[in-house]
């Protein structure tokens, strides 16, 4: 009966994606007093937060790409060139992003996802706690989600 009434389509469609996002946002805002309270505040939207380390020639030695939303810093990427690993650049990048998020954007917490072969111990040493472990994502790899209170 469902197949006669509906047609399932598998295709990339940005217009439908945007409509779906809008409708989901409306549904979520209606269902959650917390999301309703975020409406029309500075914390309602995602704001990019990027921190870069350049070497003496201006070349990229490392960087952090993330964003802030709803009083949270979300670290999307953190990378340091092999030549500079172990020199404190990763710690400096993360500390600057946390400082900016806390002091300039009123964030109270940070989150990051990382794989087992990347940096879960790096984040743990900087006060992050594992809140989620997903084995075999992708197959053969474990993904960790870590969080830290900034205040």
Coordinates of N, CA and C in Angstrom, one line a residue:
X1 N 0.8 -1.2 0.0 CA 0.0 0.0 0.0 C 0.9 1.3 0.0
X2 N 1.9 1.3 0.8 CA 2.8 2.4 0.9 C 3.4 2.7 -0.5
X3 N 3.8 1.6 -1.2 CA 4.5 1.8 -2.5 C 3.6 2.4 -3.5
X4 N 2.3 2.3 -3.4 CA 1.4 2.9 -4.4 C 1.2 4.4 -4.1
X5 N 1.4 4.8 -2.8 CA 1.2 6.2 -2.4 C 2.4 7.0 -2.5
X6 N 3.6 6.4 -2.4 CA 4.8 7.2 -2.3 C 5.9 6.6 -3.3
X7 N 6.8 7.5 -3.6 CA 7.9 7.1 -4.5 C 9.2 7.4 -3.7
X8 N 10.0 6.4 -3.5 CA 11.3 6.6 -2.8 C 12.3 7.0 -3.9
X9 N 13.0 8.1 -3.7 CA 14.0 8.6 -4.6 C 15.4 8.7 -3.9
X10 N 16.4 8.1 -4.5 CA 17.7 8.2 -4.0 C 18.5 9.1 -5.0
X11 N 18.7 10.4 -4.6 CA 19.4 11.3 -5.4 C 19.8 12.5 -4.6
X12 N 20.9 13.1 -4.9 CA 21.4 14.3 -4.3 C 20.5 15.5 -4.8
X13 N 19.8 16.2 -3.8 CA 18.9 17.3 -4.2 C 19.1 18.4 -3.1
X14 N 19.8 19.4 -3.4 CA 20.1 20.5 -2.5 C 18.8 21.2 -2.1
X15 N 17.9 21.4 -3.0 CA 16.7 22.1 -2.6 C 15.9 21.3 -1.6
X16 N 15.7 20.0 -1.8 CA 15.0 19.2 -0.9 C 15.8 19.1 0.5
X17 N 17.1 19.0 0.4 CA 17.9 19.0 1.6 C 17.7 20.2 2.4
X18 N 17.6 21.4 1.8 CA 17.4 22.6 2.5 C 16.0 22.7 3.1
X19 N 15.0 22.2 2.3 CA 13.7 22.1 2.8 C 13.6 21.2 4.0
X20 N 14.2 20.0 3.9 CA 14.2 19.1 5.0 C 14.8 19.7 6.3
X21 N 16.0 20.3 6.1 CA 16.7 21.0 7.2 C 15.7 22.0 7.9
X22 N 15.1 22.8 7.1 CA 14.1 23.8 7.7 C 13.0 23.2 8.4
X23 N 12.4 22.1 7.8 CA 11.3 21.5 8.5 C 11.8 20.7 9.8
X24 N 12.9 20.1 9.7 CA 13.4 19.4 10.9 C 13.7 20.5 12.0
X25 N 14.3 21.6 11.7 CA 14.6 22.7 12.6 C 13.3 23.1 13.3
X26 N 12.2 23.3 12.5 CA 10.9 23.8 13.0 C 10.4 22.7 14.0
X27 N 10.5 21.4 13.6 CA 10.0 20.4 14.4 C 10.7 20.3 15.7
X28 N 12.1 20.4 15.6 CA 12.9 20.3 16.8 C 12.6 21.5 17.8
X29 N 12.5 22.7 17.2 CA 12.2 23.9 18.0 C 10.9 23.8 18.7
X30 N 9.9 23.2 18.0 CA 8.6 23.0 18.7 C 8.7 22.0 19.8
X31 N 9.5 21.0 19.6 CA 9.6 19.9 20.6 C 10.5 20.2 21.8
X32 N 11.4 21.2 21.6 CA 12.4 21.4 22.7 C 12.4 22.8 23.2
X33 N 12.2 23.0 24.4 CA 12.2 24.4 25.0 C 13.6 24.9 25.0
X34 N 14.6 24.1 25.1 CA 16.0 24.5 25.0 C 16.3 25.1 23.6
X35 N 15.9 24.4 22.5 CA 16.1 24.9 21.2 C 15.3 26.2 20.9
X36 N 14.1 26.2 21.5 CA 13.3 27.4 21.4 C 14.0 28.6 22.0
X37 N 14.6 28.4 23.2 CA 15.3 29.5 23.8 C 16.5 30.0 23.1
X38 N 17.1 29.1 22.2 CA 18.2 29.5 21.4 C 17.8 30.4 20.3
X39 N 16.6 30.3 19.8 CA 16.1 31.1 18.7 C 16.4 32.6 18.9
X40 N 16.9 33.3 17.9 CA 17.2 34.7 17.9 C 18.2 35.1 18.9
X41 N 19.1 34.2 19.3 CA 20.2 34.6 20.1 C 21.5 34.3 19.3
X42 N 22.6 34.9 19.8 CA 23.9 34.7 19.1 C 24.3 33.2 19.0
X43 N 23.8 32.4 19.9 CA 24.2 31.0 20.0 C 23.3 30.1 19.0
X44 N 22.4 30.7 18.4 CA 21.5 29.9 17.5 C 22.2 29.4 16.2
X45 N 23.2 30.2 15.7 CA 23.9 29.8 14.5 C 25.3 29.3 14.8
X46 N 25.8 28.5 13.9 CA 27.2 28.1 13.9 C 28.1 29.2 13.5
X47 N 29.1 29.4 14.2 CA 30.1 30.4 13.8 C 31.5 29.7 13.6
X48 N 32.1 29.9 12.5 CA 33.4 29.2 12.3 C 34.4 29.7 13.3
X49 N 35.3 28.8 13.6 CA 36.4 29.2 14.5 C 37.6 28.4 13.9
X50 N 38.6 29.2 13.4 CA 39.8 28.6 12.8 C 41.0 29.2 13.5
X51 N 42.0 28.4 13.7 CA 43.3 28.8 14.3 C 44.4 28.2 13.5
X52 N 45.3 29.0 13.1 CA 46.4 28.5 12.2 C 47.8 28.8 12.8
X53 N 48.7 27.9 12.5 CA 50.1 28.1 12.8 C 50.9 28.1 11.5
X54 N 51.6 29.2 11.3 CA 52.4 29.3 10.1 C 53.9 29.3 10.4
X55 N 54.7 28.7 9.6 CA 56.1 28.6 9.9 C 56.8 30.0 9.4
X56 N 58.1 30.1 9.6 CA 58.8 31.4 9.3 C 58.7 31.8 7.8
X57 N 58.3 30.9 6.9 CA 58.1 31.2 5.5 C 56.6 31.5 5.2
X58 N 55.7 31.3 6.2 CA 54.3 31.6 6.0 C 53.6 30.3 5.5
X59 N 54.3 29.2 5.5 CA 53.6 27.9 5.1 C 52.8 27.3 6.3
X60 N 51.8 26.6 6.0 CA 51.0 26.0 7.1 C 51.7 24.9 7.8
X61 N 51.9 25.1 9.1 CA 52.5 24.1 10.0 C 51.5 23.4 10.8
X62 N 50.3 23.9 10.9 CA 49.2 23.2 11.6 C 48.0 24.1 11.7
X63 N 46.9 23.5 12.0 CA 45.7 24.3 12.1 C 44.6 23.5 12.8
X64 N 43.6 24.3 13.2 CA 42.4 23.8 13.8 C 41.2 24.5 13.2
X65 N 40.3 23.6 12.7 CA 39.0 24.1 12.1 C 37.9 23.6 13.0
X66 N 37.0 24.5 13.4 CA 35.9 24.1 14.1 C 34.8 25.2 14.0
X67 N 33.8 25.1 14.9 CA 32.8 26.1 15.0 C 32.2 26.1 16.4
X68 N 31.5 27.2 16.7 CA 30.8 27.3 18.0 C 29.3 27.3 17.7
X69 N 28.6 26.7 18.6 CA 27.1 26.7 18.5 C 26.6 26.3 19.8
X70 N 25.6 27.0 20.2 CA 24.8 26.7 21.5 C 25.7 26.5 22.7
X71 N 26.7 27.5 22.8 CA 27.6 27.5 23.9 C 28.6 26.3 23.9
X72 N 28.8 25.7 22.7 CA 29.8 24.6 22.6 C 30.8 24.9 21.5
X73 N 32.0 24.5 21.7 CA 33.0 24.5 20.7 C 33.0 23.1 20.1
X74 N 33.0 23.0 18.8 CA 33.1 21.7 18.1 C 34.4 21.7 17.3
X75 N 35.3 20.9 17.7 CA 36.6 20.8 16.9 C 36.4 19.8 15.8
X76 N 36.4 20.3 14.6 CA 36.2 19.5 13.4 C 37.5 18.8 12.9
X77 N 38.5 19.6 12.8 CA 39.9 19.2 12.4 C 40.9 19.8 13.2
X78 N 41.9 19.0 13.6 CA 43.1 19.6 14.2 C 44.3 18.8 13.6
X79 N 45.2 19.5 13.0 CA 46.3 18.8 12.3 C 47.6 19.6 12.5
X80 N 48.7 18.9 12.7 CA 50.1 19.5 12.8 C 51.0 18.7 11.9
X81 N 51.7 19.4 11.1 CA 52.7 18.8 10.1 C 53.6 17.9 10.9
X82 N 54.0 16.8 10.3 CA 54.9 15.8 11.0 C 56.2 16.4 11.5
X83 N 56.7 17.4 10.8 CA 58.0 18.0 11.3 C 57.8 18.7 12.6
X84 N 56.6 19.1 13.0 CA 56.4 19.9 14.2 C 55.6 19.2 15.3
X85 N 55.3 17.9 15.1 CA 54.6 17.1 16.1 C 55.5 17.0 17.3
X86 N 54.9 17.0 18.5 CA 55.7 16.9 19.7 C 56.3 18.2 20.2
X87 N 56.1 19.3 19.5 CA 56.6 20.6 19.8 C 55.7 21.5 20.6
X88 N 54.4 21.0 20.8 CA 53.4 21.8 21.5 C 52.5 22.6 20.6
X89 N 52.6 22.5 19.3 CA 51.8 23.2 18.4 C 50.3 22.8 18.5
X90 N 50.1 21.5 18.6 CA 48.7 21.0 18.7 C 48.1 21.5 20.0
X91 N 48.8 21.4 21.1 CA 48.3 21.9 22.4 C 48.0 23.4 22.3
X92 N 48.9 24.2 21.6 CA 48.7 25.6 21.5 C 47.4 25.9 20.6
X93 N 47.2 25.2 19.5 CA 46.1 25.3 18.7 C 44.8 25.1 19.5
X94 N 44.8 24.0 20.2 CA 43.6 23.6 21.0 C 43.3 24.6 22.1
X95 N 44.4 25.0 22.8 CA 44.2 26.0 23.9 C 43.7 27.3 23.3
X96 N 44.1 27.8 22.2 CA 43.7 29.1 21.6 C 42.2 28.9 21.2
X97 N 41.8 27.8 20.6 CA 40.4 27.6 20.2 C 39.5 27.6 21.4
X98 N 40.0 26.9 22.5 CA 39.2 26.8 23.7 C 39.1 28.2 24.4
X99 N 40.2 29.0 24.4 CA 40.2 30.3 25.0 C 39.2 31.2 24.2
X100 N 39.3 31.2 22.9 CA 38.4 32.0 22.1 C 36.9 31.6 22.3
X101 N 36.7 30.3 22.3 CA 35.3 29.9 22.5 C 34.8 30.3 23.9
X102 N 35.6 30.1 24.9 CA 35.2 30.5 26.3 C 35.1 32.0 26.5
X103 N 36.1 32.7 26.1 CA 36.2 34.1 26.5 C 35.5 35.0 25.6
X104 N 35.5 34.7 24.3 CA 34.9 35.6 23.3 C 33.5 35.2 22.8
X105 N 33.2 33.9 23.0 CA 31.9 33.4 22.5 C 31.0 32.7 23.6
X106 N 31.5 32.9 24.8 CA 30.7 32.4 26.0 C 30.4 30.9 25.9
X107 N 31.3 30.1 25.4 CA 31.1 28.6 25.3 C 31.5 28.0 26.7
X108 N 30.7 27.0 27.1 CA 31.0 26.3 28.4 C 31.6 25.0 28.2
X109 N 31.6 24.5 26.9 CA 32.1 23.1 26.7 C 32.7 23.0 25.3
X110 N 33.4 21.9 25.1 CA 34.0 21.6 23.8 C 33.8 20.1 23.5
X111 N 33.7 19.8 22.2 CA 33.6 18.4 21.8 C 34.5 18.1 20.6
X112 N 34.9 16.8 20.4 CA 35.7 16.4 19.3 C 35.4 15.0 19.0
X113 N 35.5 14.6 17.8 CA 35.5 13.2 17.4 C 36.9 12.9 16.8
X114 N 37.4 11.7 17.2 CA 38.7 11.3 16.7 C 38.8 9.8 16.6
X115 N 39.6 9.3 15.7 CA 39.8 7.8 15.6 C 40.9 7.3 16.5
X116 N 40.9 6.0 16.7 CA 41.9 5.4 17.6 C 43.3 5.6 17.2
X117 N 43.6 5.7 15.9 CA 44.9 5.9 15.4 C 45.3 7.4 15.3
X118 N 44.4 8.3 15.6 CA 44.6 9.7 15.6 C 45.1 10.2 17.0
X119 N 44.1 10.7 17.8 CA 44.6 11.5 19.0 C 43.7 11.3 20.2
X120 N 43.1 10.2 20.5 CA 42.2 10.2 21.7 C 43.1 10.5 23.0
X121 N 44.3 10.0 23.1 CA 45.1 10.3 24.2 C 45.5 11.7 24.3
X122 N 45.8 12.3 23.2 CA 46.1 13.8 23.2 C 45.0 14.6 23.8
X123 N 43.8 14.3 23.5 CA 42.6 15.0 24.0 C 42.4 14.7 25.5
X124 N 42.6 13.4 25.9 CA 42.5 13.0 27.3 C 43.5 13.8 28.1
X125 N 44.7 13.9 27.7 CA 45.7 14.6 28.4 C 45.4 16.1 28.6
X126 N 44.5 16.6 27.8 CA 44.1 18.0 27.9 C 42.7 18.2 28.5
X127 N 42.3 17.2 29.3 CA 41.1 17.3 30.1 C 39.8 16.8 29.4
X128 N 39.9 16.2 28.2 CA 38.7 15.7 27.6 C 38.4 14.4 28.1
X129 N 37.1 14.1 28.2 CA 36.6 12.8 28.6 C 35.9 12.1 27.5
X130 N 36.1 10.8 27.4 CA 35.4 10.0 26.4 C 33.9 9.8 26.8
X131 N 33.0 10.1 25.9 CA 31.6 10.0 26.2 C 30.9 9.0 25.2
X132 N 31.6 8.6 24.2 CA 31.1 7.7 23.2 C 32.2 7.0 22.5
X133 N 32.1 5.7 22.3 CA 33.0 4.8 21.6 C 32.2 4.1 20.6
X134 N 32.6 4.2 19.3 CA 31.9 3.5 18.2 C 33.0 2.5 17.5
X135 N 32.9 1.3 17.9 CA 33.9 0.3 17.2 C 33.5 0.1 15.8
X136 N 34.5 -0.2 15.0 CA 34.3 -0.5 13.6 C 33.6 0.6 12.7
X137 N 34.0 1.9 13.1 CA 33.5 3.0 12.3 C 34.6 3.9 11.8
X138 N 35.1 3.7 10.6 CA 34.8 2.6 9.6 C 35.4 1.3 10.1
X139 N 35.0 0.2 9.3 CA 35.5 -1.1 9.7 C 37.0 -1.2 10.0
X140 N 37.3 -1.7 11.2 CA 38.6 -1.8 11.6 C 39.2 -0.7 12.4
X141 N 38.4 0.4 12.6 CA 38.7 1.6 13.3 C 37.7 1.9 14.4
X142 N 38.1 2.5 15.5 CA 37.2 2.9 16.5 C 37.2 4.4 16.6
X143 N 36.0 5.0 16.6 CA 35.8 6.4 16.7 C 35.5 6.7 18.2
X144 N 36.0 7.8 18.7 CA 35.8 8.3 20.0 C 35.2 9.7 19.9
X145 N 34.2 10.0 20.8 CA 33.7 11.4 21.0 C 34.1 11.7 22.4
X146 N 34.8 12.9 22.5 CA 35.3 13.4 23.8 C 34.7 14.8 24.0
X147 N 34.5 15.1 25.3 CA 34.0 16.4 25.7 C 34.8 17.0 26.8
X148 N 34.8 18.3 27.0 CA 35.5 19.0 28.0 C 34.7 20.2 28.5
X149 N 34.6 20.4 29.7 CA 34.0 21.7 30.3 C 35.0 22.7 30.2
X150 N 34.7 23.9 29.7 CA 35.6 25.0 29.5 C 35.6 26.0 30.7
X151 N 34.5 26.1 31.4 CA 34.4 27.1 32.4 C 35.1 26.7 33.7

